[in-house]
JSON list of C-alpha atoms in Angstrom, two decimals:
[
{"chain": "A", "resi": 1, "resn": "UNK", "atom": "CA", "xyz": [-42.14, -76.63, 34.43]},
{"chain": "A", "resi": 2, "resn": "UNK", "atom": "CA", "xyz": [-42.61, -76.08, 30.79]},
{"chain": "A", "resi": 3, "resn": "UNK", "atom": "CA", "xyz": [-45.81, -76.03, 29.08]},
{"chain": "A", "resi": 4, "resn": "UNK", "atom": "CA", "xyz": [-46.76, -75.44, 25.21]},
{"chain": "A", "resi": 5, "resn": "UNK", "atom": "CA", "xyz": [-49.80, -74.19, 23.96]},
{"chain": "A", "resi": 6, "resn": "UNK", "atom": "CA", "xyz": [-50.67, -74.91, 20.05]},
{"chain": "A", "resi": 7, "resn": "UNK", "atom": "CA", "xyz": [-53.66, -73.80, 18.03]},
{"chain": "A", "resi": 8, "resn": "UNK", "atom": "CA", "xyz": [-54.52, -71.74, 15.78]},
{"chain": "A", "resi": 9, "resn": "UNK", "atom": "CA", "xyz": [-54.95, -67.84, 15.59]},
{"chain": "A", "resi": 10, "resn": "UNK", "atom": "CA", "xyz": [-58.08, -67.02, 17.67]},
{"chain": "A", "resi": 11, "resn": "UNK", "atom": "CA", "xyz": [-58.28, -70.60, 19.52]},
{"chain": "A", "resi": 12, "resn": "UNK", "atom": "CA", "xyz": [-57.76, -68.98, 23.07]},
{"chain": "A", "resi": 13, "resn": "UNK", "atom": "CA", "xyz": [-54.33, -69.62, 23.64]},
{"chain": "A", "resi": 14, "resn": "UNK", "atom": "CA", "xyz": [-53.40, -66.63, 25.27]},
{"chain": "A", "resi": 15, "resn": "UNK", "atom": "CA", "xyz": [-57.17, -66.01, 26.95]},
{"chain": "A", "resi": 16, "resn": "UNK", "atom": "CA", "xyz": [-56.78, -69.40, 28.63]},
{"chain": "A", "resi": 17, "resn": "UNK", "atom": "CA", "xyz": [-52.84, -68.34, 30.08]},
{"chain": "A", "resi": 18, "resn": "UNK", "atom": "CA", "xyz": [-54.57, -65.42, 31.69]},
{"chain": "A", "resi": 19, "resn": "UNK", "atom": "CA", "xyz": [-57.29, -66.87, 33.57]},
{"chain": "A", "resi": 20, "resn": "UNK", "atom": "CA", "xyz": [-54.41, -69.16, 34.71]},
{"chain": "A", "resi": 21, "resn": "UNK", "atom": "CA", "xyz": [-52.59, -66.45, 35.63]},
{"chain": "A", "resi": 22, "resn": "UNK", "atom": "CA", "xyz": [-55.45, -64.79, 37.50]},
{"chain": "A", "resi": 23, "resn": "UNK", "atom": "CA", "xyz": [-56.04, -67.94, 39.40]},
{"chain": "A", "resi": 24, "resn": "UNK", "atom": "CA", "xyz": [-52.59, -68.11, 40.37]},
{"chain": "A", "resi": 25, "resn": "UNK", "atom": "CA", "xyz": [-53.35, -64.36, 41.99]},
{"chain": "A", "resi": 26, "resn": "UNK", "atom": "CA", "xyz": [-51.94, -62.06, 39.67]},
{"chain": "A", "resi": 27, "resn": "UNK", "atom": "CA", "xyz": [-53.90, -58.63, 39.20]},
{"chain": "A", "resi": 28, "resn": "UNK", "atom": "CA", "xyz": [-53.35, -55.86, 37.01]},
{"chain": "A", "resi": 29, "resn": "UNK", "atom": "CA", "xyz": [-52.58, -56.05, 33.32]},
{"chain": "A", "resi": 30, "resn": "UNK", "atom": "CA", "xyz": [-52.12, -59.37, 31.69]},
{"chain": "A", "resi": 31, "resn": "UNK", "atom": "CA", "xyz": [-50.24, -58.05, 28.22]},
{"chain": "A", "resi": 32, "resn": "UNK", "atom": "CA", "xyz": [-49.74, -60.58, 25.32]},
{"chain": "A", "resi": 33, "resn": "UNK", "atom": "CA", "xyz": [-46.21, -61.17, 24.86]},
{"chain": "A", "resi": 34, "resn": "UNK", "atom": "CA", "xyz": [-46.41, -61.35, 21.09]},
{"chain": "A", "resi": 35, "resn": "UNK", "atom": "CA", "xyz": [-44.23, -58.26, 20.62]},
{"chain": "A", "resi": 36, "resn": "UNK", "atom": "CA", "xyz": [-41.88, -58.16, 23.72]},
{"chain": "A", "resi": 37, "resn": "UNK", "atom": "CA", "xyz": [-41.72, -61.91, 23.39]},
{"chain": "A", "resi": 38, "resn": "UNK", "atom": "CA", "xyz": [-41.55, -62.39, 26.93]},
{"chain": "A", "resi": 39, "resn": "UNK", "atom": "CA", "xyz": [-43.95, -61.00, 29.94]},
{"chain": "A", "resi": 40, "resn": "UNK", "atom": "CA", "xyz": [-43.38, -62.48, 33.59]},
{"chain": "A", "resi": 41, "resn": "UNK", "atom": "CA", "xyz": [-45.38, -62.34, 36.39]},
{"chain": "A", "resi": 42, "resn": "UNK", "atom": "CA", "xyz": [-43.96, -63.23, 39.95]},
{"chain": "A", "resi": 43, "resn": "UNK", "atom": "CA", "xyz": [-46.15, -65.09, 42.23]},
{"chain": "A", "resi": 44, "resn": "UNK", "atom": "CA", "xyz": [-45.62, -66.68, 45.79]},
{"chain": "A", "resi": 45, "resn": "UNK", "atom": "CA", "xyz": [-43.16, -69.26, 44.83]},
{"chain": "A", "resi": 46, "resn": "UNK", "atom": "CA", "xyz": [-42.09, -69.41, 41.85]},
{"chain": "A", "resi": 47, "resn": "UNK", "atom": "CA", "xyz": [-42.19, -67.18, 38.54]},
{"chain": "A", "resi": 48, "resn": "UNK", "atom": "CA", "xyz": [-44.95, -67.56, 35.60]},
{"chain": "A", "resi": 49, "resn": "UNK", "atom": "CA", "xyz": [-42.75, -66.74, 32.21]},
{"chain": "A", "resi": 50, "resn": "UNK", "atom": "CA", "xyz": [-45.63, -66.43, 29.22]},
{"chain": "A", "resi": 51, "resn": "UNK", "atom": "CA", "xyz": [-43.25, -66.60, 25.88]},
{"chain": "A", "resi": 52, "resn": "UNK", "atom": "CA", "xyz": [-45.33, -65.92, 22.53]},
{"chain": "A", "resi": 53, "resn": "UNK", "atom": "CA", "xyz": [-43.11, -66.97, 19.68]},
{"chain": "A", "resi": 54, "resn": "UNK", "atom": "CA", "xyz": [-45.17, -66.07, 16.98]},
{"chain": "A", "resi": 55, "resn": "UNK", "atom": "CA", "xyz": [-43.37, -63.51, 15.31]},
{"chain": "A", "resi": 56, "resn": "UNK", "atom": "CA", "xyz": [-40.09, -65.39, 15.98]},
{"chain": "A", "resi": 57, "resn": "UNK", "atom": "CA", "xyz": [-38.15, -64.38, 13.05]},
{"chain": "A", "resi": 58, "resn": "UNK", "atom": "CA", "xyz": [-35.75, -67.12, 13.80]},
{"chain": "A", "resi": 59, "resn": "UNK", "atom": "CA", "xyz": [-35.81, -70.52, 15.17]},
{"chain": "A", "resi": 60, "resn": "UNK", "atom": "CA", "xyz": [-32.75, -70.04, 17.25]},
{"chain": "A", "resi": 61, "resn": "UNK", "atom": "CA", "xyz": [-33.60, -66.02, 18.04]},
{"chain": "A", "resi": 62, "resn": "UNK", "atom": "CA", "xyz": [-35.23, -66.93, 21.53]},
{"chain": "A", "resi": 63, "resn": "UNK", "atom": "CA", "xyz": [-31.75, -67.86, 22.70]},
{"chain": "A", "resi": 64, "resn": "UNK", "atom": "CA", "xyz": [-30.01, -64.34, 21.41]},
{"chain": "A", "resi": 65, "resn": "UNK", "atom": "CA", "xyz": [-33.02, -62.71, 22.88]},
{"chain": "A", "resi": 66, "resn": "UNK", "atom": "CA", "xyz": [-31.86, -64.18, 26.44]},
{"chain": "A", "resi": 67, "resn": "UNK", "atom": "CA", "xyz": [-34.65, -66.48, 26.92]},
{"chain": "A", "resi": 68, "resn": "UNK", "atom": "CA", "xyz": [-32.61, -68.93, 28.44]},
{"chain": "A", "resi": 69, "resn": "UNK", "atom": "CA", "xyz": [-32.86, -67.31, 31.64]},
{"chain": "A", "resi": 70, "resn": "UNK", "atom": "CA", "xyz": [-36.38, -67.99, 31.71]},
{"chain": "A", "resi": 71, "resn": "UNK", "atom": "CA", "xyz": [-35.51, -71.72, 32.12]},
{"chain": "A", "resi": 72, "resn": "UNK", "atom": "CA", "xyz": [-34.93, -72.29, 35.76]},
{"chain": "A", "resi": 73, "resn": "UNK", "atom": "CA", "xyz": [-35.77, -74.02, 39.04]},
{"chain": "A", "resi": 74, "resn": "UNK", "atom": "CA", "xyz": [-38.05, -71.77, 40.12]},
{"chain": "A", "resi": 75, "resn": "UNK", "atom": "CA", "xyz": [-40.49, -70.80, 36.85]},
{"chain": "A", "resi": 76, "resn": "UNK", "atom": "CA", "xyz": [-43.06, -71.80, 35.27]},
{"chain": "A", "resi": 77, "resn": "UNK", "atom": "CA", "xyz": [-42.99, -71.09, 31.74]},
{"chain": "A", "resi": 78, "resn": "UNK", "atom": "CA", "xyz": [-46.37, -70.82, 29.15]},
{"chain": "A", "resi": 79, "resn": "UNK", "atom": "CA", "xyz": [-45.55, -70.86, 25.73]},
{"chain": "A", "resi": 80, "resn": "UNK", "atom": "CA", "xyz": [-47.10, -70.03, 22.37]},
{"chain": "A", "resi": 81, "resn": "UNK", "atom": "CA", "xyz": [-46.10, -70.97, 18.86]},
{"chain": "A", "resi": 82, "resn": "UNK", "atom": "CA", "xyz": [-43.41, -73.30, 21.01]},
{"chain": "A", "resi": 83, "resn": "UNK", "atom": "CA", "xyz": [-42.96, -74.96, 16.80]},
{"chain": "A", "resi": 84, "resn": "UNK", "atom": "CA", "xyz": [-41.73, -71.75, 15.54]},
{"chain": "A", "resi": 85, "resn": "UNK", "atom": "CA", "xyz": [-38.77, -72.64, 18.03]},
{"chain": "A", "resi": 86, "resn": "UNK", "atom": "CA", "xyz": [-36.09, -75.18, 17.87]},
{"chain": "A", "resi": 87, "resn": "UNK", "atom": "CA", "xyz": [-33.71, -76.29, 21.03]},
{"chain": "A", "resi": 88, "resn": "UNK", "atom": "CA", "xyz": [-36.29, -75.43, 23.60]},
{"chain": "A", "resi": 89, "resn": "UNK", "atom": "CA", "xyz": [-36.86, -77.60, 27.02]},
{"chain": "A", "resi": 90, "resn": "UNK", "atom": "CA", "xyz": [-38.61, -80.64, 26.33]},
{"chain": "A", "resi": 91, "resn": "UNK", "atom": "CA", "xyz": [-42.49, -79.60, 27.45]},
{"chain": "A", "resi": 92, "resn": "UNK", "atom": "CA", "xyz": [-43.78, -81.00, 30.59]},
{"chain": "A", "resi": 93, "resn": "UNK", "atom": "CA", "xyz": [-47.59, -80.84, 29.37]},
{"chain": "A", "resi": 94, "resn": "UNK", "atom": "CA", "xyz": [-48.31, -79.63, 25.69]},
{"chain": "A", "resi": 95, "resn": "UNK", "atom": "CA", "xyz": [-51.67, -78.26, 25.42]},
{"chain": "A", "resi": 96, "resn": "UNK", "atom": "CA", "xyz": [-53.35, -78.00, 22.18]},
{"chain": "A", "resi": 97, "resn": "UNK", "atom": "CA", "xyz": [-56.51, -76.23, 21.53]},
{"chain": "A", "resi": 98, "resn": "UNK", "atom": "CA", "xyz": [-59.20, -77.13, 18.51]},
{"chain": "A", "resi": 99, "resn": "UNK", "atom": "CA", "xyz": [-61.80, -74.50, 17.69]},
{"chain": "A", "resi": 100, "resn": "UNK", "atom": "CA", "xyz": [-64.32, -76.85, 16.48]},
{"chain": "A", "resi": 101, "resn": "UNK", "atom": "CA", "xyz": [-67.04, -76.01, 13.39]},
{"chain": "A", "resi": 102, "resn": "UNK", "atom": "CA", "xyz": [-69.82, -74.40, 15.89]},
{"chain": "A", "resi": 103, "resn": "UNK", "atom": "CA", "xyz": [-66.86, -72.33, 17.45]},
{"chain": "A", "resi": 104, "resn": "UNK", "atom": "CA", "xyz": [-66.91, -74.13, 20.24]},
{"chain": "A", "resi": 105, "resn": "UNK", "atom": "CA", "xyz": [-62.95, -75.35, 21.85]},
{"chain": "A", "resi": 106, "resn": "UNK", "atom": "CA", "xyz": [-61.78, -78.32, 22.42]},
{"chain": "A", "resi": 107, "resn": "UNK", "atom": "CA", "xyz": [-58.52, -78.78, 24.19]},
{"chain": "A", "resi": 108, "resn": "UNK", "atom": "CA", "xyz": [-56.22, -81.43, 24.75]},
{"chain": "A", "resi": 109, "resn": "UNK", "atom": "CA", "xyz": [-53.11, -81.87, 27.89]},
{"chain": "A", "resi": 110, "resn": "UNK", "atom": "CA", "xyz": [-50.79, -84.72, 26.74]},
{"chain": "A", "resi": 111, "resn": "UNK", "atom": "CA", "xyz": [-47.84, -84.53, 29.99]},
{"chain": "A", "resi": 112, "resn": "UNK", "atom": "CA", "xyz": [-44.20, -85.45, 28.90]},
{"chain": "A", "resi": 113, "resn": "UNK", "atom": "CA", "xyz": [-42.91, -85.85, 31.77]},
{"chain": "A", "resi": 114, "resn": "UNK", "atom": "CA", "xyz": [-43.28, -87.16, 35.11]},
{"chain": "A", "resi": 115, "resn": "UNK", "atom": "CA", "xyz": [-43.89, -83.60, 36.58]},
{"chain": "A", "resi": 116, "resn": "UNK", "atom": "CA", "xyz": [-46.13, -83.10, 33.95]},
{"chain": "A", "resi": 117, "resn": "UNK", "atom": "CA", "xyz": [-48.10, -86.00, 34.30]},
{"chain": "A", "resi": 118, "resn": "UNK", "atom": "CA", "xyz": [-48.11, -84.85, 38.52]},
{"chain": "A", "resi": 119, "resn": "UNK", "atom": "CA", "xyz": [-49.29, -81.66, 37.44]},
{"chain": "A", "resi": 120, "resn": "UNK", "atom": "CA", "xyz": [-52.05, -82.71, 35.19]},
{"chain": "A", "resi": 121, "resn": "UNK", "atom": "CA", "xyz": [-53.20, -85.01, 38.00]},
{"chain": "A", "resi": 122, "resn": "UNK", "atom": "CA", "xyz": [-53.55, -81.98, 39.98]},
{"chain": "A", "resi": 123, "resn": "UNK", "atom": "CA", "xyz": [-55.16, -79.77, 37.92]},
{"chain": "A", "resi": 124, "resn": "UNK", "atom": "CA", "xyz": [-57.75, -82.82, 37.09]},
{"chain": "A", "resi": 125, "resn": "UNK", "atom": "CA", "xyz": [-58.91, -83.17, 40.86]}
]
């Protein structure tokens, strides 16, 4: 499962990842990724992957930076800045979060995918 997360600086991109996180059970520090480009958190079945490409100095770099890996069977991957990326998975859901005028958020879960569109059902009930 692949999901994207667009918005701008400050929308609560990476503050909405970790109270996913958290409800998926994980405890302890929740670090932004946007220097080690990668943090990954096991939980009981599968693997959350939380990719911030921000300062991506290269579209292709994820790949020499062994990203690849992250793709599998068993993960879950959350990523930020996914456009500052070319050649990635094609996103199951792609979330994109508006901060409107009063500061208020609005976000938006478009699915891509079957499995997205399963997941999105899910998270909806």
């Amino acid at each position: 499962m692949v999901v994207t997360f667009a918005g701008e600086l400050g929308a609560g991109k990476t503050a909405f990842i970790r109270a996913a996180l958290r409800a998926l059970g994980v405890t302890g520090a929740i670090k932004s990724p946007t220097y080690a480009l990668v943090e990954s958190y096991p939980v009981t079945d599968f693997t959350v992957h939380h990719i911030d490409f921000y300062r991506l100095e290269h579209p292709l770099g994820w790949r020499g930076a062994g990203l690849e890996a992250c793709f599998d069977d068993r993960s879950v991957v959350l990523i930020e800045w996914a456009d500052r990326a070319q050649q990635l998975p094609l996103a199951d859901i792609a979330i994109s979060i508006v901060v409107n005028d009063d500061a208020s958020r609005l976000l938006k879960a478009a699915p891509n995918s079957a499995r997205g569109e399963s997941a999105l059902k899910a998270w909806l009930r």
